[in-house]
Coordinates of N, CA and C in Angstrom, one line a residue:
M3 N 167.5 98.3 55.6 CA 168.2 99.3 56.2 C 166.4 99.5 57.4
S4 N 166.9 99.6 58.4 CA 165.7 100.0 59.6 C 165.1 101.1 59.6
S5 N 164.2 101.4 60.0 CA 162.9 102.5 59.8 C 163.6 103.5 60.8
V6 N 163.0 104.9 60.4 CA 163.8 106.3 61.4 C 163.3 105.9 62.5
I7 N 161.9 105.7 62.5 CA 161.4 105.5 64.0 C 160.7 104.1 64.2
E8 N 160.8 103.4 65.0 CA 160.3 102.1 65.3 C 159.9 102.2 66.7
I9 N 158.6 101.9 66.7 CA 157.6 102.1 68.0 C 157.0 100.6 68.2
N10 N 157.4 99.4 68.9 CA 156.8 98.3 69.1 C 156.1 98.2 70.5
A11 N 154.8 97.9 70.3 CA 153.8 98.0 72.1 C 154.6 98.5 72.9
V12 N 154.6 100.1 72.7 CA 155.1 100.9 73.6 C 153.7 100.5 74.5
E13 N 154.1 101.0 75.5 CA 153.3 101.7 76.9 C 153.7 102.2 78.4
R14 N 153.2 103.4 78.7 CA 153.7 104.1 79.6 C 152.5 104.6 80.4
T15 N 153.2 104.1 82.0 CA 152.3 104.0 82.9 C 152.6 105.5 84.2
F16 N 151.9 105.9 84.7 CA 152.9 107.1 85.2 C 152.5 106.5 86.9
R17 N 153.3 106.7 87.7 CA 153.0 106.6 89.1 C 153.1 107.3 89.8
D18 N 152.3 107.5 91.3 CA 152.7 108.3 92.1 C 153.4 108.1 92.9
F19 N 153.7 109.0 94.1 CA 155.0 108.8 95.1 C 155.0 107.9 95.3
W20 N 153.9 107.0 95.8 CA 154.5 105.6 96.2 C 154.0 104.4 95.3
L21 N 154.6 104.9 94.1 CA 154.8 104.2 92.9 C 153.4 103.1 92.5
R22 N 152.5 103.8 92.7 CA 150.9 103.4 92.8 C 150.7 103.4 91.2
P23 N 150.3 102.8 90.2 CA 150.0 103.4 89.2 C 148.8 104.0 88.9
T24 N 148.7 105.3 88.3 CA 147.9 106.4 88.5 C 147.1 106.1 87.4
V25 N 148.3 106.6 85.8 CA 147.8 106.8 85.1 C 148.4 105.8 83.7
K26 N 147.4 105.6 82.9 CA 148.4 104.4 81.7 C 148.0 105.3 80.7
A27 N 148.9 106.1 80.0 CA 148.8 107.1 79.2 C 148.9 106.4 77.7
V28 N 150.0 105.6 77.8 CA 149.9 105.1 76.4 C 150.2 103.3 76.8
K29 N 149.2 102.8 75.4 CA 148.2 101.5 75.6 C 148.8 100.7 74.6
G30 N 150.3 100.1 74.7 CA 150.0 99.1 73.4 C 150.7 99.8 71.9
V31 N 151.2 101.0 71.8 CA 151.2 101.8 70.6 C 152.5 101.3 69.7
S32 N 151.9 100.8 68.8 CA 153.2 100.5 68.1 C 153.2 101.5 66.4
F33 N 154.0 101.7 65.3 CA 154.1 102.4 64.1 C 155.7 102.7 64.0
K34 N 155.9 102.7 62.6 CA 157.0 102.9 62.1 C 156.9 104.2 61.3
V35 N 158.1 104.6 61.0 CA 158.4 105.8 60.0 C 158.9 105.7 59.0
E36 N 159.1 106.1 57.8 CA 160.2 105.5 57.2 C 161.0 107.0 56.7
K37 N 162.0 106.7 55.9 CA 163.1 108.2 55.6 C 162.4 108.4 54.5
G38 N 162.1 110.1 54.6 CA 161.5 110.8 54.0 C 159.9 111.1 53.8
E39 N 159.4 110.7 55.0 CA 157.8 110.4 54.8 C 158.0 111.8 56.2
V40 N 156.6 112.5 55.6 CA 156.1 113.7 56.6 C 154.9 112.7 57.3
F41 N 155.0 112.3 58.5 CA 154.2 111.6 59.5 C 153.5 112.3 60.3
G42 N 151.9 111.8 60.3 CA 151.2 112.5 61.6 C 150.9 111.9 62.8
L43 N 151.1 112.5 63.8 CA 150.7 111.8 64.9 C 149.3 112.3 65.4
L44 N 148.3 111.7 65.3 CA 147.1 112.8 65.5 C 146.0 112.5 67.0
G45 N 145.3 113.4 67.2 CA 144.6 112.6 68.1 C 144.1 114.0 69.0
P46 N 142.9 113.7 70.1 CA 142.6 114.7 70.5 C 143.2 114.8 72.0
N47 N 143.2 116.3 72.6 CA 144.5 116.6 73.7 C 144.0 115.0 74.8
G48 N 145.0 114.9 75.1 CA 144.7 113.8 76.3 C 144.9 112.6 75.9
S49 N 145.3 112.4 74.2 CA 145.0 111.0 73.7 C 146.3 110.0 73.9
G50 N 147.3 110.9 74.2 CA 148.9 109.7 74.4 C 149.8 110.5 73.7
K51 N 149.9 111.8 72.4 CA 150.6 112.1 71.8 C 151.9 112.8 72.5
S52 N 151.9 113.7 73.3 CA 152.7 114.1 74.3 C 153.8 113.3 74.7
T53 N 152.9 112.3 75.5 CA 153.6 111.1 76.2 C 154.6 109.9 75.5
T54 N 154.0 110.0 73.9 CA 154.6 109.4 73.1 C 155.8 110.1 72.5
I55 N 155.7 111.3 71.9 CA 156.7 111.9 71.6 C 157.8 112.3 72.8
K56 N 157.1 112.1 74.2 CA 158.9 112.4 75.2 C 159.6 111.2 75.3
M57 N 158.7 110.0 74.7 CA 159.8 108.7 74.7 C 160.5 108.6 73.5
L58 N 160.1 109.1 72.4 CA 161.4 109.2 71.3 C 162.2 110.0 71.4
L59 N 162.0 111.1 72.3 CA 163.1 112.1 72.5 C 163.8 111.5 73.7
G60 N 163.6 110.6 74.3 CA 164.5 109.8 75.7 C 164.3 110.3 76.9
L61 N 163.0 111.5 76.6 CA 162.6 112.0 77.9 C 162.2 111.3 78.7
L62 N 161.6 110.3 78.3 CA 160.6 109.4 79.1 C 161.0 107.5 78.8
S63 N 160.9 106.9 79.8 CA 161.2 105.7 79.5 C 160.0 104.9 79.1
P64 N 159.6 103.8 78.3 CA 158.4 103.1 78.4 C 158.5 102.2 79.2
S65 N 157.3 101.9 79.9 CA 157.0 100.9 80.6 C 157.0 99.8 80.5
K66 N 156.3 99.4 79.1 CA 156.7 98.3 78.4 C 157.1 98.4 76.9
G67 N 157.7 97.5 76.2 CA 157.7 97.9 74.7 C 159.1 98.7 74.5
G68 N 159.1 99.3 73.2 CA 160.4 99.1 72.7 C 160.6 100.4 72.0
V69 N 161.4 101.5 71.6 CA 161.5 102.6 70.9 C 162.5 102.5 70.7
K70 N 162.8 103.0 69.2 CA 164.4 102.9 68.4 C 164.3 104.2 67.2
L71 N 165.3 104.9 67.4 CA 165.6 106.1 66.3 C 166.8 105.5 65.4
F72 N 166.8 105.5 64.4 CA 167.4 105.1 63.6 C 168.4 103.7 64.1
G73 N 167.8 103.0 64.6 CA 168.1 101.8 65.3 C 168.5 101.6 66.6
F74 N 169.0 103.0 66.8 CA 169.4 103.0 68.2 C 168.6 103.5 69.3
D75 N 168.7 103.2 70.6 CA 168.2 104.1 71.6 C 168.1 105.8 71.8
P76 N 167.1 105.8 71.9 CA 166.8 107.1 71.7 C 167.6 108.2 72.9
R77 N 168.1 107.5 73.8 CA 169.1 108.4 74.6 C 170.6 108.2 74.1
A78 N 170.2 107.7 73.1 CA 171.8 107.7 72.5 C 172.3 108.5 71.8
L79 N 173.6 108.8 72.2 CA 174.2 110.2 71.5 C 174.2 110.1 69.8
A80 N 174.3 109.0 69.2 CA 174.4 108.9 67.8 C 172.8 108.7 67.3
A81 N 171.9 108.4 68.1 CA 170.2 108.9 67.8 C 170.4 110.3 68.5
R82 N 170.6 110.7 69.1 CA 170.6 112.4 69.5 C 171.0 113.3 68.3
R83 N 172.7 113.0 67.7 CA 172.4 113.9 66.8 C 171.8 113.6 65.8
K84 N 171.3 113.2 65.4 CA 170.1 113.5 64.3 C 169.0 113.6 64.3
V85 N 168.8 114.5 65.1 CA 167.2 114.7 65.8 C 166.9 116.5 66.1
G86 N 165.9 116.8 65.3 CA 165.9 118.3 65.8 C 164.3 118.0 66.0
Y87 N 163.9 119.2 67.3 CA 162.9 119.0 68.0 C 162.5 120.5 68.1
L88 N 161.0 120.6 67.7 CA 160.2 121.9 67.9 C 159.1 121.6 68.6
P89 N 159.3 122.0 70.3 CA 158.1 121.6 71.1 C 156.9 122.9 70.7
E90 N 155.9 122.2 71.7 CA 154.6 123.0 71.5 C 154.4 124.7 71.9
L91 N 155.6 124.7 72.7 CA 155.6 126.4 73.4 C 157.1 126.6 72.7
S92 N 157.1 127.8 72.0 CA 158.5 128.3 71.5 C 159.2 129.1 72.7
Y93 N 159.8 128.2 73.9 CA 160.7 129.5 74.8 C 161.8 129.9 74.3
L94 N 162.2 131.1 73.9 CA 163.2 131.8 73.3 C 163.6 132.9 74.4
H95 N 165.0 133.0 74.4 CA 165.3 134.2 75.4 C 165.1 135.4 74.8
P96 N 164.3 136.4 75.3 CA 163.7 137.5 74.8 C 164.8 138.7 74.7
F97 N 166.2 138.4 75.4 CA 166.9 139.5 74.8 C 167.8 139.4 73.8
L98 N 167.8 138.0 73.2 CA 168.9 137.6 72.3 C 168.2 138.2 70.5
T99 N 168.9 138.6 69.8 CA 168.3 138.5 68.4 C 168.0 137.3 67.9
A100 N 167.4 137.3 66.5 CA 167.1 135.9 65.6 C 168.6 135.3 65.6
R101 N 169.6 136.2 65.4 CA 170.7 135.7 65.0 C 171.4 135.0 65.9
E102 N 171.5 135.7 67.1 CA 171.9 135.4 68.4 C 171.4 134.0 68.6
T103 N 169.9 133.9 69.0 CA 169.5 132.9 69.1 C 169.9 131.5 68.1
L104 N 170.2 132.0 67.0 CA 170.2 130.3 66.4 C 171.9 130.5 66.6
L105 N 172.9 131.3 66.8 CA 174.3 130.7 67.3 C 174.1 130.3 68.2
Y106 N 173.6 130.4 69.1 CA 173.1 129.8 70.7 C 173.1 128.7 70.3
Y107 N 172.0 128.1 69.8 CA 171.9 126.9 69.3 C 172.9 126.1 68.8
A108 N 173.6 126.6 68.0 CA 174.5 126.3 66.9 C 175.8 125.9 67.9
G109 N 176.1 126.7 69.1 CA 177.1 126.1 70.0 C 176.8 125.1 70.9
L110 N 175.5 125.2 71.0 CA 175.0 123.6 71.7 C 175.1 122.3 70.9
C111 N 174.8 122.7 69.7 CA 175.2 121.8 68.5 C 176.7 121.4 68.3
D112 N 177.5 122.0 68.9 CA 178.9 122.2 68.7 C 179.1 122.3 67.3
L113 N 178.8 123.4 66.7 CA 179.2 123.8 65.3 C 180.6 124.5 65.8
P114 N 181.1 124.3 64.4 CA 181.9 126.0 64.5 C 181.8 127.1 64.3
R115 N 182.7 128.2 64.4 CA 181.9 129.4 64.8 C 181.8 129.7 63.0
A116 N 182.7 129.5 62.4 CA 182.1 130.2 61.0 C 181.3 129.3 60.3
E117 N 181.1 127.9 60.3 CA 180.0 127.3 59.9 C 178.8 127.8 60.6
A118 N 178.4 127.8 62.0 CA 177.2 128.2 62.9 C 176.8 129.4 61.7
K119 N 177.9 130.5 61.8 CA 177.2 131.6 61.2 C 176.4 132.0 59.7
K120 N 177.4 130.6 58.8 CA 176.8 130.7 57.7 C 175.2 129.6 57.7
R121 N 175.7 128.7 58.6 CA 174.0 127.7 58.5 C 172.9 128.8 59.2
A122 N 173.2 129.8 60.1 CA 172.5 130.9 60.9 C 171.7 131.5 59.7
Q123 N 172.6 132.4 59.0 CA 172.1 132.8 57.8 C 171.2 132.3 56.4
E124 N 171.5 131.2 56.2 CA 171.0 130.4 55.5 C 169.5 130.0 56.2
L125 N 169.4 130.0 57.1 CA 168.1 129.2 58.0 C 167.5 130.9 58.3
L126 N 168.0 132.1 58.6 CA 167.1 132.8 58.6 C 166.6 133.2 57.1
K127 N 167.5 133.2 56.2 CA 166.8 133.4 54.7 C 165.6 132.5 54.2
M128 N 165.6 131.0 54.9 CA 164.1 130.2 54.6 C 163.5 130.2 55.5
V129 N 163.2 130.7 56.7 CA 162.4 131.2 57.3 C 161.6 132.6 56.8
G130 N 162.1 133.6 55.9 CA 162.0 134.9 56.0 C 161.9 135.8 56.8
L131 N 163.2 135.8 57.6 CA 163.7 136.4 58.6 C 165.1 137.2 58.4
E132 N 165.4 136.9 57.5 CA 166.7 137.5 56.8 C 166.9 138.9 57.5
K133 N 165.7 139.9 57.4 CA 165.7 141.2 57.3 C 165.6 141.6 59.0
E134 N 165.4 140.9 59.4 CA 164.7 140.7 60.8 C 165.7 140.2 61.9
A135 N 167.2 139.5 61.3 CA 167.9 138.9 62.1 C 168.6 139.8 63.2
S136 N 168.8 140.9 63.2 CA 169.2 141.6 64.1 C 168.3 142.1 65.4
R137 N 166.8 141.8 64.9 CA 166.0 142.2 66.2 C 165.5 141.5 67.6
P138 N 165.5 141.9 68.6 CA 165.3 140.9 69.7 C 164.0 140.2 69.6
V139 N 164.3 138.9 69.4 CA 162.9 138.1 69.4 C 161.4 138.3 70.4
S140 N 162.0 139.3 71.3 CA 161.2 139.5 72.7 C 159.7 140.7 71.7
G141 N 160.4 141.0 70.4 CA 159.5 142.3 69.7 C 158.9 141.4 68.4
F142 N 159.1 140.1 68.6 CA 158.2 139.4 67.4 C 156.6 139.0 67.8
S143 N 156.4 139.0 66.8 CA 154.5 138.2 66.9 C 155.2 136.7 66.9
K144 N 153.7 136.0 67.2 CA 154.2 134.5 67.8 C 154.4 133.9 66.6
G145 N 153.8 134.1 65.3 CA 154.1 133.5 63.6 C 155.7 133.8 63.6
M146 N 156.2 134.7 63.9 CA 157.5 134.8 63.7 C 158.8 134.1 64.7
A147 N 158.2 134.4 66.0 CA 158.7 133.5 66.9 C 159.1 132.1 66.6
R148 N 157.7 131.7 65.9 CA 157.6 130.0 66.0 C 159.0 129.8 64.7
R149 N 159.1 130.8 63.9 CA 159.8 130.2 62.5 C 161.3 130.5 63.4
V150 N 161.6 131.4 63.9 CA 162.7 131.4 64.8 C 163.1 130.1 65.3
A151 N 162.2 129.2 66.1 CA 162.5 128.2 66.8 C 162.1 126.9 66.1
L152 N 161.9 127.2 64.8 CA 162.0 125.9 64.0 C 163.5 126.2 63.0
A153 N 163.7 127.5 63.0 CA 165.2 127.4 62.3 C 166.2 127.1 63.4
A154 N 165.6 127.2 65.0 CA 166.7 126.9 65.8 C 166.7 125.3 65.6
S155 N 165.4 124.3 65.4 CA 165.4 123.0 65.5 C 166.3 122.5 64.1
L156 N 166.3 123.4 63.1 CA 167.2 122.8 62.4 C 168.6 123.1 62.2
I157 N 169.1 123.6 63.0 CA 170.8 124.3 63.1 C 171.1 123.4 63.3
G158 N 171.3 122.3 63.7 CA 172.3 121.1 63.1 C 172.1 120.1 62.4
R159 N 171.1 120.9 61.1 CA 171.3 119.6 59.7 C 170.6 118.4 60.8
P160 N 169.2 117.9 61.3 CA 169.0 116.9 61.6 C 168.3 116.3 60.4
E161 N 168.2 114.8 60.7 CA 168.2 113.9 59.6 C 166.3 114.0 59.9
L162 N 165.7 113.7 61.2 CA 164.7 113.5 61.8 C 164.0 114.7 62.4
L163 N 163.0 115.4 62.3 CA 162.5 116.7 62.7 C 161.2 116.2 63.2
I164 N 161.2 116.5 64.3 CA 159.9 116.0 65.5 C 159.0 117.6 65.7
L165 N 158.3 117.5 65.4 CA 157.4 118.9 65.4 C 156.1 118.6 66.2
D166 N 156.0 119.5 67.3 CA 155.3 119.2 68.4 C 154.0 120.1 68.2
E167 N 152.9 120.4 67.5 CA 151.6 121.2 67.3 C 152.2 122.4 66.6
P168 N 153.1 122.2 65.4 CA 153.8 123.1 64.7 C 152.6 124.5 64.9
T169 N 151.4 124.7 63.9 CA 150.7 125.6 63.8 C 150.1 126.0 64.9
S170 N 150.1 125.4 66.5 CA 149.5 125.8 67.8 C 149.1 127.6 68.0
G171 N 147.9 128.0 67.9 CA 148.2 129.0 68.0 C 148.5 130.4 66.9
L172 N 148.6 129.4 65.8 CA 149.1 130.5 64.8 C 147.9 131.2 63.8
D173 N 147.9 132.4 63.1 CA 147.1 133.0 62.1 C 147.0 132.0 61.1
P174 N 145.9 132.6 60.2 CA 146.5 131.4 58.8 C 147.3 131.7 58.0
V175 N 147.5 133.4 58.0 CA 148.7 133.4 57.0 C 150.2 132.5 58.0
S176 N 150.3 132.6 58.7 CA 151.7 131.9 59.8 C 151.7 130.4 59.4
T177 N 150.3 130.2 59.6 CA 150.2 128.4 59.8 C 150.3 128.1 57.8
K178 N 150.0 128.7 57.3 CA 150.4 128.6 55.9 C 151.7 128.6 55.5
E179 N 152.7 129.5 56.1 CA 154.1 129.5 55.9 C 154.8 128.4 56.5
V180 N 154.6 127.8 57.8 CA 155.1 126.3 58.7 C 154.4 125.8 57.4
K181 N 153.0 125.2 57.2 CA 152.8 124.0 56.3 C 154.1 124.0 55.0
T182 N 154.2 125.1 54.3 CA 155.0 125.2 53.3 C 156.2 125.0 53.3
L183 N 157.0 125.3 55.0 CA 158.3 125.1 54.9 C 158.6 123.8 55.7
I184 N 157.4 122.8 55.9 CA 157.7 121.4 56.0 C 157.4 120.7 54.9
K185 N 156.7 121.1 53.7 CA 156.9 120.3 52.5 C 158.6 120.5 51.7
A186 N 158.7 121.6 51.9 CA 160.2 122.3 51.4 C 161.6 121.5 51.9
L187 N 160.9 121.0 53.5 CA 162.1 120.2 54.0 C 162.2 118.5 53.8
Q188 N 160.6 118.5 53.2 CA 160.9 116.8 52.7 C 161.4 117.0 51.4
K189 N 161.0 117.9 50.5 CA 161.3 117.7 49.6 C 163.3 117.6 49.5
K190 N 163.8 118.2 50.2 CA 165.1 118.1 50.5 C 165.7 116.8 51.5
G191 N 164.9 115.7 51.6 CA 164.9 114.4 51.8 C 165.0 114.3 53.4
M192 N 164.4 115.3 54.2 CA 164.1 115.2 55.3 C 162.8 114.5 56.0
T193 N 163.1 113.7 56.8 CA 162.0 112.7 57.6 C 161.5 113.8 58.8
I194 N 159.8 113.7 58.8 CA 159.3 114.7 59.9 C 158.6 113.8 60.2
L195 N 158.1 114.3 61.9 CA 157.1 113.6 62.3 C 156.5 114.7 63.1
M196 N 155.2 114.8 62.8 CA 154.3 116.2 63.6 C 152.9 115.9 64.0
T197 N 152.7 116.2 65.3 CA 151.8 115.7 66.4 C 150.4 116.9 66.0
S198 N 149.4 116.9 66.0 CA 148.5 118.0 65.9 C 146.9 117.6 66.1
H199 N 146.4 118.3 66.7 CA 144.9 117.8 66.9 C 143.9 118.5 65.9
L200 N 144.5 118.9 64.8 CA 143.9 120.1 63.6 C 143.9 118.9 62.4
L201 N 143.1 118.6 62.0 CA 143.0 117.5 60.7 C 143.4 118.3 59.9
A202 N 143.0 119.8 59.5 CA 143.3 119.9 58.2 C 145.2 120.2 57.9
D203 N 145.8 120.2 59.1 CA 146.9 120.2 59.3 C 147.6 119.0 58.7
A204 N 147.0 117.7 58.7 CA 147.7 116.4 58.6 C 147.4 116.0 57.2
E205 N 145.7 116.7 56.4 CA 145.6 116.9 55.4 C 146.5 117.3 54.3
D206 N 146.9 118.7 54.8 CA 147.9 119.2 53.6 C 149.4 119.0 53.7
V207 N 149.8 118.5 54.8 CA 150.9 118.0 54.5 C 151.5 116.6 54.8
C208 N 151.1 115.7 55.8 CA 151.0 114.5 55.9 C 151.0 113.7 54.7
D209 N 152.0 112.3 54.8 CA 152.0 111.2 53.7 C 151.1 110.3 54.7
R210 N 151.6 109.8 55.6 CA 150.2 108.6 56.5 C 150.4 109.2 57.8
V211 N 149.4 108.9 58.6 CA 149.1 109.1 60.1 C 148.5 107.9 60.9
V212 N 149.3 108.3 62.1 CA 148.6 107.4 62.9 C 147.5 108.2 63.9
I213 N 146.3 107.8 64.1 CA 145.3 108.5 65.3 C 145.5 107.4 66.5
L214 N 145.3 108.8 67.8 CA 145.5 107.9 68.6 C 144.3 108.4 69.4
N215 N 143.5 107.5 70.2 CA 142.5 107.9 70.9 C 142.5 106.9 72.6
H216 N 142.7 107.7 73.8 CA 142.8 107.5 75.0 C 143.9 106.1 75.3
G217 N 145.2 106.7 74.3 CA 146.3 106.2 74.5 C 146.4 105.0 73.6
E218 N 145.4 104.8 72.9 CA 145.9 103.4 72.0 C 145.6 103.9 70.2
V219 N 146.2 103.4 69.4 CA 145.8 103.1 68.2 C 144.9 103.1 67.4
A220 N 143.8 104.3 67.4 CA 142.8 104.1 66.9 C 142.5 103.7 65.0
A221 N 143.6 103.8 64.6 CA 143.0 103.7 62.8 C 144.9 104.3 62.6
E222 N 145.3 103.7 61.2 CA 146.8 104.1 60.3 C 146.7 104.1 59.4
G223 N 147.1 105.0 58.3 CA 146.9 104.8 57.2 C 147.6 105.9 56.2
E224 N 147.5 106.2 55.0 CA 148.0 106.7 54.2 C 147.0 107.8 54.2
I225 N 147.1 109.1 53.9 CA 146.0 110.0 53.7 C 145.4 110.0 52.6
S226 N 146.1 109.2 51.4 CA 145.1 109.0 50.2 C 144.0 108.0 50.4
Q227 N 144.3 107.0 51.5 CA 143.6 105.9 51.5 C 142.3 106.2 52.4
L228 N 142.3 107.2 53.3 CA 141.5 107.9 54.3 C 140.1 108.4 53.7
G229 N 139.8 108.1 52.4 CA 138.7 108.8 51.7 C 138.7 110.3 51.6
S230 N 137.9 111.2 51.5 CA 137.8 112.6 50.9 C 137.7 113.4 52.2
S231 N 137.6 112.7 53.6 CA 137.6 113.6 54.5 C 138.0 112.9 55.8
L232 N 139.4 113.4 56.3 CA 140.0 112.6 57.4 C 139.0 112.6 58.6
E233 N 138.1 113.8 59.0 CA 137.4 114.1 60.1 C 136.6 113.3 59.7
E234 N 136.1 112.7 58.8 CA 134.8 111.6 59.4 C 135.2 110.0 58.8
F235 N 136.2 110.2 58.6 CA 137.4 109.0 58.4 C 137.6 108.6 60.3
F236 N 138.2 109.4 60.8 CA 138.3 109.7 62.1 C 137.2 108.9 62.9
L237 N 135.9 109.6 62.5 CA 134.7 109.4 63.5 C 134.2 107.9 63.5
S238 N 134.5 107.3 62.0 CA 133.9 106.1 61.6 C 135.1 105.3 62.7
K239 N 136.3 105.5 62.5 CA 137.5 104.6 63.9 C 137.4 104.7 64.7
V240 N 137.3 106.1 65.5 CA 136.9 106.5 66.7 C 135.6 105.9 67.8
G241 N 134.6 106.4 66.8 CA 133.2 106.2 67.0 C 132.6 107.5 67.9
N242 N 132.4 107.1 69.1 CA 131.5 108.2 69.8 C 132.1 109.5 70.3
A243 N 131.4 110.6 69.1 CA 132.0 111.9 69.1 C 132.1 112.3 70.8
D244 N 131.3 111.7 71.5 CA 131.2 112.2 72.9 C 132.6 111.7 73.9
D245 N 133.4 111.2 73.1 CA 134.2 110.5 73.7 C 135.7 111.7 73.5
F246 N 135.6 112.7 72.7 CA 136.3 113.7 72.9 C 136.4 115.1 72.6
V247 N 136.5 116.2 72.5 CA 136.2 117.5 71.9 C 136.3 117.4 70.5
L248 N 134.7 117.9 70.1 CA 135.0 117.5 68.3 C 135.6 118.7 67.9
A249 N 135.0 119.9 69.0 CA 135.6 121.0 68.3 C 137.5 121.0 68.2
D250 N 138.3 120.3 68.7 CA 139.5 120.5 68.6 C 140.0 119.8 67.5
F251 N 139.0 119.4 66.2 CA 139.3 118.8 65.4 C 138.6 118.8 64.0
L252 N 138.2 120.4 64.3 CA 137.4 121.3 63.2 C 138.4 122.3 62.8
A253 N 139.0 122.5 61.7 CA 140.1 123.4 61.7 C 139.2 124.7 61.0

């Protein structure tokens, strides 16, 4: 059986209006993610994480190399039906309630009405918002809105969940809740790819990580093999701390 995610020698070059190359955001990146893993895509801001995610989602095409999801092209419907995505910023319709938000996304996933209602109720309970289901999301805290967005990404029962900076901007309590949900989803057999510039997130939930720096793979390995401190490991692989903002890596 092929891996859930296969990225092989991928490059992505951005060009200007006259098709002249301006930025080479990803440079020969390769890695695989196996079924049931929580896999971390780490790196400082500008390291190529978001560009890699966009290629995985089929929003960008690689300039060179190949990307496969479940053995399919990321733009294929067979692949997209199996993927849930939580973007870094949660753009929710402020006039909808939490329940209505999930029913809206269930409609986009073409779920039958009865199944959509049942699934929405299950997810609201899972993320701890069952009692807040009838409140408009405009009145939610950032942590609560993040949990609604996470529930929305799960409404179609995806086999692969892609999380872009899932704890970005959250307080410590909300961050812990999101991490707990990630581990619970893994126990149910879900494969999860998450990006982060916070090493503590990876140490708490990831099985393996790839560290990107300036668009290239600086290191890859299991968390248990990277020593007692992922921060020290990163510095040993990337080298000069002046090449990135060290504060981004201090949780």
